[in-house]
Short mmCIF file of C-alpha atoms in Angstrom, two decimals:
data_model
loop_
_atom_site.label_atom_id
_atom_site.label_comp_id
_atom_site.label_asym_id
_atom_site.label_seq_id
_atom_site.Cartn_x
_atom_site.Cartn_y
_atom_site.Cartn_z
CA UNK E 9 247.07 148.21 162.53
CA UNK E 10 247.44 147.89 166.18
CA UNK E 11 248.00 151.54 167.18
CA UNK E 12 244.77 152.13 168.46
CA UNK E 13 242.32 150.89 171.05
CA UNK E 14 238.77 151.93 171.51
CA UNK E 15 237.54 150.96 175.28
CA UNK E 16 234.01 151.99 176.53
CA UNK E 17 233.99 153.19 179.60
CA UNK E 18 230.28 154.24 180.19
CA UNK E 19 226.76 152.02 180.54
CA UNK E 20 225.42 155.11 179.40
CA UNK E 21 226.43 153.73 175.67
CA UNK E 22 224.25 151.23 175.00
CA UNK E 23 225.35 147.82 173.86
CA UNK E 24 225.03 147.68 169.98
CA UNK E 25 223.06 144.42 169.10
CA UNK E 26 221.91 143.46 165.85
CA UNK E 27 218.55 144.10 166.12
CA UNK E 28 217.04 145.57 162.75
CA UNK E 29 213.64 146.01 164.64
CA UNK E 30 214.98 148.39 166.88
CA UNK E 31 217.31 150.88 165.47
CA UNK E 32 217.07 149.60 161.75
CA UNK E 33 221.11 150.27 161.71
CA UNK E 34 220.72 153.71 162.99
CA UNK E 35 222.21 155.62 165.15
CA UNK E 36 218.79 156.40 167.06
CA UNK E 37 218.55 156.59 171.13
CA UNK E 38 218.20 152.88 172.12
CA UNK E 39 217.72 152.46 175.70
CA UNK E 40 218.79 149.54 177.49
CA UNK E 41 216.89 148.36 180.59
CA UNK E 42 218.14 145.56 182.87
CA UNK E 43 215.05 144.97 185.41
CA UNK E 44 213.84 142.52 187.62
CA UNK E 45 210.07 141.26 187.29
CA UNK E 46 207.85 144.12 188.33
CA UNK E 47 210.19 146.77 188.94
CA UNK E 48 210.75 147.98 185.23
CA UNK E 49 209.29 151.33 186.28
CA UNK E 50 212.20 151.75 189.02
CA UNK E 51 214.47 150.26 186.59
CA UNK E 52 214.03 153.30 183.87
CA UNK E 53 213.82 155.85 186.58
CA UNK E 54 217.37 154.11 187.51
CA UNK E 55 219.09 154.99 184.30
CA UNK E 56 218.02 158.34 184.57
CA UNK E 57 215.02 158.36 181.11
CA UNK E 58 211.73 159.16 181.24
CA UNK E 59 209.39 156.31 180.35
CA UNK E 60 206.77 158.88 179.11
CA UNK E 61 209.20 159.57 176.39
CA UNK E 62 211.56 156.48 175.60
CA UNK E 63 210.96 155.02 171.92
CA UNK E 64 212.99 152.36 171.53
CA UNK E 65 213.72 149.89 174.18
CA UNK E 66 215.28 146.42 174.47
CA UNK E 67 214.96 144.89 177.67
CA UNK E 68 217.32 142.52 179.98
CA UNK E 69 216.47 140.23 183.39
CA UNK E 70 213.06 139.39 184.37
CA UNK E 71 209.64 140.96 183.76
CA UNK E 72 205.94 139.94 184.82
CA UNK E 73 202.18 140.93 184.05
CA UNK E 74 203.09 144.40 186.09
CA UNK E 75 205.92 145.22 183.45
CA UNK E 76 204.03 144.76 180.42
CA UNK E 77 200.77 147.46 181.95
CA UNK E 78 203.94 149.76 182.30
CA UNK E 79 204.75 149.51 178.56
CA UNK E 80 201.58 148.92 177.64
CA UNK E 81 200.03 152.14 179.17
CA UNK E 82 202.67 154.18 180.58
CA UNK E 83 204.76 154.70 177.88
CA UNK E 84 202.76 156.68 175.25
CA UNK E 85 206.06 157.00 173.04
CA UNK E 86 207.01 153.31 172.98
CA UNK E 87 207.95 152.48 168.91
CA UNK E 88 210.39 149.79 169.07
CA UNK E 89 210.37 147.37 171.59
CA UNK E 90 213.05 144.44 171.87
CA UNK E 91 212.63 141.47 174.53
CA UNK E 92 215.21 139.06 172.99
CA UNK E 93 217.15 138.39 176.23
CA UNK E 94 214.13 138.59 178.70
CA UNK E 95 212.46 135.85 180.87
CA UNK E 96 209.01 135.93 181.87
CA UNK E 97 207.41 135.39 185.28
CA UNK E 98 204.28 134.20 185.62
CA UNK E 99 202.37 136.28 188.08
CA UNK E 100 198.83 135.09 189.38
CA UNK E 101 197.80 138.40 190.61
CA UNK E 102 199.59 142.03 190.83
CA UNK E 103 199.15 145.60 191.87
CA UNK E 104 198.88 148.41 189.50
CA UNK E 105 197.43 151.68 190.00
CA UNK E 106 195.71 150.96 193.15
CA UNK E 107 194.05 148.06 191.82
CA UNK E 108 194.28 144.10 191.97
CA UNK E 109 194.66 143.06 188.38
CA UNK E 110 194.27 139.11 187.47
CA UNK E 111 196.12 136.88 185.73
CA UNK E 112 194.30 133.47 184.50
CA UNK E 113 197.71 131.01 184.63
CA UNK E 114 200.60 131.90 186.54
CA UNK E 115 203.36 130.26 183.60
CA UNK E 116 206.93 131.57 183.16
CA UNK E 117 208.04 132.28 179.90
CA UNK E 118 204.41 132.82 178.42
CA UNK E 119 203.55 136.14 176.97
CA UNK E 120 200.11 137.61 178.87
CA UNK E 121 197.09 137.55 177.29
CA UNK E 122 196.35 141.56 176.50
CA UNK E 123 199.61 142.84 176.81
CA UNK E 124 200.44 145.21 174.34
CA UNK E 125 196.33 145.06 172.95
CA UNK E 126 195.52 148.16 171.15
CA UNK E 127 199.14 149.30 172.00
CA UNK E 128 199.21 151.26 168.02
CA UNK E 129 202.48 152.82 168.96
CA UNK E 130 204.45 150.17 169.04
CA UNK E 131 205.50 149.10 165.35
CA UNK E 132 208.14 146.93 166.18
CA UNK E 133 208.36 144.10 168.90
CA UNK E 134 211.31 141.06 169.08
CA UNK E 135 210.23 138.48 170.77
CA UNK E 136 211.79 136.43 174.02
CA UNK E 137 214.15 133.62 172.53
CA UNK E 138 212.82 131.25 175.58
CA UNK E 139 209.05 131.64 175.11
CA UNK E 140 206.16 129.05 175.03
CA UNK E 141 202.87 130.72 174.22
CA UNK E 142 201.83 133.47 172.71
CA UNK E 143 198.37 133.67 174.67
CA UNK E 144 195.04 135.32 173.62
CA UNK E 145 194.62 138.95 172.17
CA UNK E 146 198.66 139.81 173.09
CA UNK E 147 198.83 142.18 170.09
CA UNK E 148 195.13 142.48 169.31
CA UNK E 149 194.69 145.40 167.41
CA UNK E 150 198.60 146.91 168.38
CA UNK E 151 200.39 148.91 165.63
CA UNK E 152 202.86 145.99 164.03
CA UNK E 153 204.51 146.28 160.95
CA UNK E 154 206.82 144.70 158.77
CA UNK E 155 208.17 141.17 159.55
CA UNK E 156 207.08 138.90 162.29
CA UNK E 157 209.63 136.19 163.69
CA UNK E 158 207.76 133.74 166.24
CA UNK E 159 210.68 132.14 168.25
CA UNK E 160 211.60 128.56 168.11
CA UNK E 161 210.00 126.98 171.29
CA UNK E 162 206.76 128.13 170.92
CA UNK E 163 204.25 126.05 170.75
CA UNK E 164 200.96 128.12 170.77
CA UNK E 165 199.70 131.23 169.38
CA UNK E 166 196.04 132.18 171.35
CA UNK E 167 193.22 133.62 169.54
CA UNK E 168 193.54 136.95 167.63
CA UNK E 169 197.08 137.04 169.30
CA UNK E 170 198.15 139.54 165.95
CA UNK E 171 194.99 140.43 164.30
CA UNK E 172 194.38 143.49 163.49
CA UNK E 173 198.05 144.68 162.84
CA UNK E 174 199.34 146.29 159.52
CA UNK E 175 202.34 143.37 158.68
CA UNK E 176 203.93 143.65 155.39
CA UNK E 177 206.72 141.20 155.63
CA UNK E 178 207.26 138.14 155.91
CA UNK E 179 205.80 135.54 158.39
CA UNK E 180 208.07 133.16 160.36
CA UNK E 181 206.94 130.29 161.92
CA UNK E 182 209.11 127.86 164.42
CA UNK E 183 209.42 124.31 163.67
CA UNK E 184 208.09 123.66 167.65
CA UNK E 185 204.47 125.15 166.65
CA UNK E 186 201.33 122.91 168.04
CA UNK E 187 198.18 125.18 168.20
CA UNK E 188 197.47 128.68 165.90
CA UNK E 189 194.38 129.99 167.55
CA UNK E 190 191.35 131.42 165.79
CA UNK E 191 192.08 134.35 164.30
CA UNK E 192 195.43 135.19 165.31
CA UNK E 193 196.27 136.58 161.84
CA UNK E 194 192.88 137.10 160.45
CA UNK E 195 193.55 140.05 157.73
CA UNK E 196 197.35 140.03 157.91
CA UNK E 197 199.36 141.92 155.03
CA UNK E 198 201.93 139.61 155.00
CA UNK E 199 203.83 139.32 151.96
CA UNK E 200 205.77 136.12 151.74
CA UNK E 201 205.06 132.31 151.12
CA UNK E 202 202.80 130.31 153.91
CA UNK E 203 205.32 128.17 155.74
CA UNK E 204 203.43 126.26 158.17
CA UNK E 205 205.73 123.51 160.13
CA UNK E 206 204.78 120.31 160.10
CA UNK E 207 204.23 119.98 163.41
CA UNK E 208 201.18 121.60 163.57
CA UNK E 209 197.91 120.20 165.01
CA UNK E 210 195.34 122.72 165.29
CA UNK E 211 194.59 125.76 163.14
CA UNK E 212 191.30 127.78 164.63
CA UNK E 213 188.83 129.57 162.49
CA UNK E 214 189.24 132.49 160.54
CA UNK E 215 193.08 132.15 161.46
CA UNK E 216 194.75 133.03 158.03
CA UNK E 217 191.35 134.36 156.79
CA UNK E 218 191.82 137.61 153.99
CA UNK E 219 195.30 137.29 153.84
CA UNK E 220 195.91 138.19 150.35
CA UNK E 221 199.19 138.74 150.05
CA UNK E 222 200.08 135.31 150.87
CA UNK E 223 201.68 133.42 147.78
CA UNK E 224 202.67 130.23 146.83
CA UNK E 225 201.61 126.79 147.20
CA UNK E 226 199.72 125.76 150.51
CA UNK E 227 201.22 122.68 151.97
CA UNK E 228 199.32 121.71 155.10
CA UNK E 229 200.57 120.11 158.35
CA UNK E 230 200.74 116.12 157.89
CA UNK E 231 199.56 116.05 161.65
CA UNK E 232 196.94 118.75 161.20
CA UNK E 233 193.94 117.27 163.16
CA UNK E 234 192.15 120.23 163.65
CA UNK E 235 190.94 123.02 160.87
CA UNK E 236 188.57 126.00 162.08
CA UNK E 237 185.82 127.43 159.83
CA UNK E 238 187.36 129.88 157.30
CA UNK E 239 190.72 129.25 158.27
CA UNK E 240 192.36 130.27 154.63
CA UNK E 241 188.88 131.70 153.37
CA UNK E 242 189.78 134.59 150.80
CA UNK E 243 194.16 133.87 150.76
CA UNK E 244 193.72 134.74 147.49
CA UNK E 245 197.46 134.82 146.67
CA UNK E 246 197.94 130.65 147.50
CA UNK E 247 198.21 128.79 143.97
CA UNK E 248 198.31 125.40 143.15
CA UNK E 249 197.06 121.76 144.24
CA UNK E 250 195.74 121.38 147.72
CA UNK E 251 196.00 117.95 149.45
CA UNK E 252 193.96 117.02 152.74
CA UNK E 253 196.25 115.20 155.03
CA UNK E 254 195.32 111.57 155.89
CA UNK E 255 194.78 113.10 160.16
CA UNK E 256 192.38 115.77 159.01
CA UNK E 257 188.57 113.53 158.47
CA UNK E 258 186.76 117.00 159.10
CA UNK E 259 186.78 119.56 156.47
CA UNK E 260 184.84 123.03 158.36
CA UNK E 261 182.59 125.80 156.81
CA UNK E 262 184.29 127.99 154.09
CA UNK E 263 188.14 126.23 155.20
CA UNK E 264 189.40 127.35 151.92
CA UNK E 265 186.66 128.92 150.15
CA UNK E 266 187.87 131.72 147.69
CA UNK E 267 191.32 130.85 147.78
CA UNK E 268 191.55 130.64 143.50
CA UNK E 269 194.19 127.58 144.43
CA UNK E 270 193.41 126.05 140.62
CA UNK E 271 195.36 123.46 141.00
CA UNK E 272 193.72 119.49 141.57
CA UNK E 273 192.28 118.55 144.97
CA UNK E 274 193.41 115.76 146.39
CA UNK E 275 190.80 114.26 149.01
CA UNK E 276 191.68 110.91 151.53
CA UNK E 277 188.95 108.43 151.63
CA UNK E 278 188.64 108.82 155.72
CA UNK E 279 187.47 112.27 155.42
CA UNK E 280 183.63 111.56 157.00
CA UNK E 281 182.36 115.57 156.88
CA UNK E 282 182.59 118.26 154.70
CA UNK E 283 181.09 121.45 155.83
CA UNK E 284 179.52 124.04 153.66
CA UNK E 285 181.05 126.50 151.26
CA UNK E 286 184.81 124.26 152.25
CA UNK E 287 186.15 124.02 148.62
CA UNK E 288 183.96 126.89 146.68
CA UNK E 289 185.36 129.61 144.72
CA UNK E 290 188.75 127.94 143.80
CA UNK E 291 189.47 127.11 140.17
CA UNK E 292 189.87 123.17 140.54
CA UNK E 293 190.67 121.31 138.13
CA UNK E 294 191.25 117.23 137.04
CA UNK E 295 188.39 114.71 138.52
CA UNK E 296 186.92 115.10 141.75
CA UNK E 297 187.30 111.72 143.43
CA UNK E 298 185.12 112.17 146.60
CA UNK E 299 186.21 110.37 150.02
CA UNK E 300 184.34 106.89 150.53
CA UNK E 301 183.85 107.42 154.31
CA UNK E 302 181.89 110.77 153.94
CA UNK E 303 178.50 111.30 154.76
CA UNK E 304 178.08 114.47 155.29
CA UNK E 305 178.25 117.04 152.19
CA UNK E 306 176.79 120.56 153.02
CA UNK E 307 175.74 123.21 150.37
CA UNK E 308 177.98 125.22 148.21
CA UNK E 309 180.93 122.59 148.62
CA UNK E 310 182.06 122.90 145.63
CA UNK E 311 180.47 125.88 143.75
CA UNK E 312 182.41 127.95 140.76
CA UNK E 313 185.47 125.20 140.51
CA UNK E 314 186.83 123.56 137.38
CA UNK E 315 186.42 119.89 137.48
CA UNK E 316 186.42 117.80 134.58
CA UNK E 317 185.35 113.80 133.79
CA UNK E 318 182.58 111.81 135.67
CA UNK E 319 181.90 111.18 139.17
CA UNK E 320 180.29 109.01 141.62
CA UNK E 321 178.87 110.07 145.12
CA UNK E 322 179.85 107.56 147.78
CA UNK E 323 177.44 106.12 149.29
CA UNK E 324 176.81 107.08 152.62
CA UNK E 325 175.09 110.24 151.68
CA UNK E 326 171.46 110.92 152.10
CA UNK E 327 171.22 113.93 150.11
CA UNK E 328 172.89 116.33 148.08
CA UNK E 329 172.85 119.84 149.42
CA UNK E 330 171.95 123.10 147.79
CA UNK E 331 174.30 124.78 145.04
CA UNK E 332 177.07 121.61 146.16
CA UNK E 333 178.40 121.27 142.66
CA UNK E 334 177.00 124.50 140.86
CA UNK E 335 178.95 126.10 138.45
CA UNK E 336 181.34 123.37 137.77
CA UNK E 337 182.72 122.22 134.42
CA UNK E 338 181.80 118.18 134.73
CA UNK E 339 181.98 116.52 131.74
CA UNK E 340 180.59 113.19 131.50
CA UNK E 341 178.13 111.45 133.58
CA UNK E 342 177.21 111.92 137.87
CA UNK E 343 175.82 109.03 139.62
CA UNK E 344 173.80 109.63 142.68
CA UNK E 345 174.15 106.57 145.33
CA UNK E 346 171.31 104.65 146.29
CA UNK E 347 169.80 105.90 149.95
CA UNK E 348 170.06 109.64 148.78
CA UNK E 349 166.24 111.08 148.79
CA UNK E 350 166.22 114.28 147.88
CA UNK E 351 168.68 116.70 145.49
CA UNK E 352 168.22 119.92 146.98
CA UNK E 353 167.84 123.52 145.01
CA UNK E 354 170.55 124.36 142.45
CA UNK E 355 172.83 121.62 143.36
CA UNK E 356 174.13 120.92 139.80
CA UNK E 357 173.17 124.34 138.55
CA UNK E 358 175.23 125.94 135.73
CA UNK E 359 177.63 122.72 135.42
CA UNK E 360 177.18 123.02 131.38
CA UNK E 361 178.95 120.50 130.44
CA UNK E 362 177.42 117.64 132.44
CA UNK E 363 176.13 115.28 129.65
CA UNK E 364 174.21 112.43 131.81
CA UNK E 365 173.13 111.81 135.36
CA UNK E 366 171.84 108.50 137.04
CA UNK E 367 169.55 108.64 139.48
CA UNK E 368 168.66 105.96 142.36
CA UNK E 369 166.07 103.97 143.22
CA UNK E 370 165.78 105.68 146.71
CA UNK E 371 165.10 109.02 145.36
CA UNK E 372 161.99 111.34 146.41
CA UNK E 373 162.63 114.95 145.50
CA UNK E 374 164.36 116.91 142.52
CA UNK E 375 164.35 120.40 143.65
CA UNK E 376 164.06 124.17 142.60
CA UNK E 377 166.79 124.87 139.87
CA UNK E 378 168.67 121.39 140.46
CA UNK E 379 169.65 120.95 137.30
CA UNK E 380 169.35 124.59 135.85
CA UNK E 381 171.26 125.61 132.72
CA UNK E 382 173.03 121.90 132.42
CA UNK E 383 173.00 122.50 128.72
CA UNK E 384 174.71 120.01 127.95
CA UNK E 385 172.34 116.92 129.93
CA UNK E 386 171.47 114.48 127.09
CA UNK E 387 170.32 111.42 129.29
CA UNK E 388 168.68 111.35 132.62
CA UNK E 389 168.27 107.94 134.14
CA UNK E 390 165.97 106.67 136.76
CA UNK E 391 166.22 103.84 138.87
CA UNK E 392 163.17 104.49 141.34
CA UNK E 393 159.66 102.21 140.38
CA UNK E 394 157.83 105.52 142.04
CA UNK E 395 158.44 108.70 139.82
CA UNK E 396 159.99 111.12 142.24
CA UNK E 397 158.84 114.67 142.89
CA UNK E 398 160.57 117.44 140.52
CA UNK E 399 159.45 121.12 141.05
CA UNK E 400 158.72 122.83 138.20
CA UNK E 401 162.25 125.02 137.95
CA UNK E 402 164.59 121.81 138.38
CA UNK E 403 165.40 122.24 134.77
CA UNK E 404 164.96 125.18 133.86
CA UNK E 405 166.96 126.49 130.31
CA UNK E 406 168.26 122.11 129.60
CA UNK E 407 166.99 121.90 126.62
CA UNK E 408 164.28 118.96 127.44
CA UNK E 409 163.46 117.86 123.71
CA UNK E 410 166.74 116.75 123.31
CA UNK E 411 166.88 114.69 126.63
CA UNK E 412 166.36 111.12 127.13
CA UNK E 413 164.63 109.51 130.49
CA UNK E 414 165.37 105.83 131.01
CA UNK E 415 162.84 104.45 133.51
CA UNK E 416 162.28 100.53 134.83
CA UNK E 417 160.55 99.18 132.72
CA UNK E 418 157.69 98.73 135.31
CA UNK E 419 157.10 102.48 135.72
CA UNK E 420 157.18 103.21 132.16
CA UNK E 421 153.30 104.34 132.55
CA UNK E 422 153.59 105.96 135.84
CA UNK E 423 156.60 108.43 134.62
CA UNK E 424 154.57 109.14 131.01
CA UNK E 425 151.56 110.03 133.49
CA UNK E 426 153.38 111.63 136.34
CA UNK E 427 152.51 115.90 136.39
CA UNK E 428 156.34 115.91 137.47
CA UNK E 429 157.39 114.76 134.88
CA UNK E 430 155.06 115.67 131.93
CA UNK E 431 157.91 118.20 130.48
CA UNK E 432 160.00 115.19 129.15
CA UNK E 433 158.71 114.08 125.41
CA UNK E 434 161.44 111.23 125.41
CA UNK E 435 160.74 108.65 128.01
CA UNK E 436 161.99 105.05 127.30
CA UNK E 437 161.74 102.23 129.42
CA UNK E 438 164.96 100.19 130.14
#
């Protein structure tokens, strides 16, 4: 009501900030350090604590590469660690312990490559509200827990810049992002939905790979250009349909494979490459409409998915790789494009319900378990004049007295004589 007034009169009370990170709304010591770069040891010596035992810490001023080896191996205590208000300088070289320590870009506002690596201790960290990168290995390995806020401005996280760390909470990414580097969250506990801004350009390999706890539906970049090997390999909380932007024409090695999406894939017809294992493991489901641009399919593309209805292989291809659409629920018909010569082992293995396939004229090889267990294969037919090569286990357990072969009508004799295939009873000519 007016009678009162509280003044502080000391610096020894520490300015009371809302920073959850640090003192979780707790009266806990919080000390406050205002330091120029590479004099934070003088600067805690200054307000009379000893950095062998401080906890929790939020930072004010400047700081370089020097200031972060102080935190990083000085203070053996260090829990809580708040850099909200700090600027960095970029150092190309500095003295610590006697020695001349490196620094491989001399950038302000960029947090050091290394800096807090295998700092386990420290369980809590705000970030600077004027940073730019996040560079290589910064909290490789460090202690982290809970939730992770990557300030707007940023436009680069290096490689394995948080793996390693024990996050729980929830993930937040600023709207300025360009670059994730490869594994920067590789095994991450996070618990929240994947919010990746659109901004983003490049994702590196393995960078989301294992985490689990991820949920919700994965909506990538439209400006993603660049996708690393394994990048969401084994999120095996993300649900739903999954739709390649029109920028990415490269799909990499095991991208998404294991992710149980289960929704419908949605491919654009400039994608030219699709590594192996990309798609595997993941419940699709509808038609799979593949791009007309790609000629490269690798093995295991599409292994243990859902897909329904027929489908036709563009034409570019030259082969189809090993177990590429095994264990998938085709119904209907596949037609193999003329110039592909050779169907490699178990390509179309276990897809039960694939009732006819049409093969081309330029084929030369069927090989080992092709076509195993396609129970449901009624009608085979083959465009080549030359009977190609099948190995004896292409269909193995397709039940070959019910199955038709339609041959030109000018091999008729060659196919009835052929060793390869001698199996098939019902051979008509076309």
């Amino acid at each position: 009501n007016g009678k009162y007034r509280l003044t502080l009169v000391s610096e020894s009370i520490a300015p009371w900030e809302n920073d959850i990170q640090s003192h979780d709304a707790t009266a806990t010591e919080y000390a406050v350090i205002n330091t120029t770069a590479g004099h934070l040891n003088d600067s805690i010596a200054a307000s009379h604590k000893d950095l062998t035992k401080v906890k929790r810490m939020k930072v004010t001023g400047t700081i370089n590469a020097r200031d972060f080896r102080i935190m990083c191996d000085s203070m053996p205590n260090l829990t809580a660690l708040n850099l909200k208000d700090v600027r960095i300088k970029g150092v190309y070289r500095y003295m610590f312990g006697g020695s001349w320590c490196l620094e491989d870009k001399a950038e302000d506002d960029v947090l050091p490559g290394f800096c807090f690596k295998y700092k386990k201790t420290l369980t809590s960290i705000v970030l600077p509200d004027v940073l730019k990168r996040i560079n290589p290995r910064a909290f490789d390995g460090a202690g982290l827990t809970g939730s992770l806020n990557i300030p707007e401005g940023v436009v680069e996280i290096g490689d394995n810049a948080f793996v390693d760390n024990d996050f729980t909470g929830v993930l937040t990414l600023p709207s300025t992002l360009k670059k994730i580097g490869s594994d920067a969250f590789n095994s991450a506990g996070f618990k929240c939905p994947l919010n990746l801004p659109d901004g983003i350009e490049e994702i590196g390999s393995g960078c989301f790979w294992d985490c689990r706890n991820l949920y919700g539906k994965l909506i990538l970049p439209s400006h993603l250009k660049k996708l690393g090997s394994g990048a969401f390999r084994g999120c095996t909380g993300l649900k739903g349909d999954l739709v390649i932007p029109k920028s990415l024409t490269v799909i990499p090695s095991g991208a998404f494979k294991a992710c149980g999406l289960g929704g419908r894939l949605q491919l654009h017809g400039d994608i030219t490459t699709i590594e192996g294992s990309a798609f595997s493991a993941n419940g699709f489901i509808g038609e799979l409409e593949l791009p007309k641009s790609l000629t490269v399919l690798e093995g295991y593309n599409f292994q243990e998915n859902d897909f329904s209805g027929s489908f036709k292989i563009p034409k570019g291809l030259l082969s189809i790789s090993s177990f590429a659409f095994s264990n998938c629920a085709f119904t209907g018909e596949a037609e193999i494009p003329d110039g592909v010569t050779c169907i490699h082992g178990w390509a179309f293995s276990n897809s039960e319900n694939l009732q006819k396939i049409i093969l081309p004229s330029s084929l030369e090889l069927i090989d080992v378990g092709a076509f195993y267990n396609c129970k449901s294969l009624r009608v085979i037919e083959c465009k080549s004049t030359v009977p190609p090569v099948v190995n004896e286990s292409a269909f193995n357990e397709v039940p070959l007295e019910d199955l038709t072969v339609i041959v030109p009508k000018s091999a008729l004799n060659d196919y009835k004589s052929s060793e390869s295939w001698s199996g098939f009873k019902h051979i008509i000519a076309k």
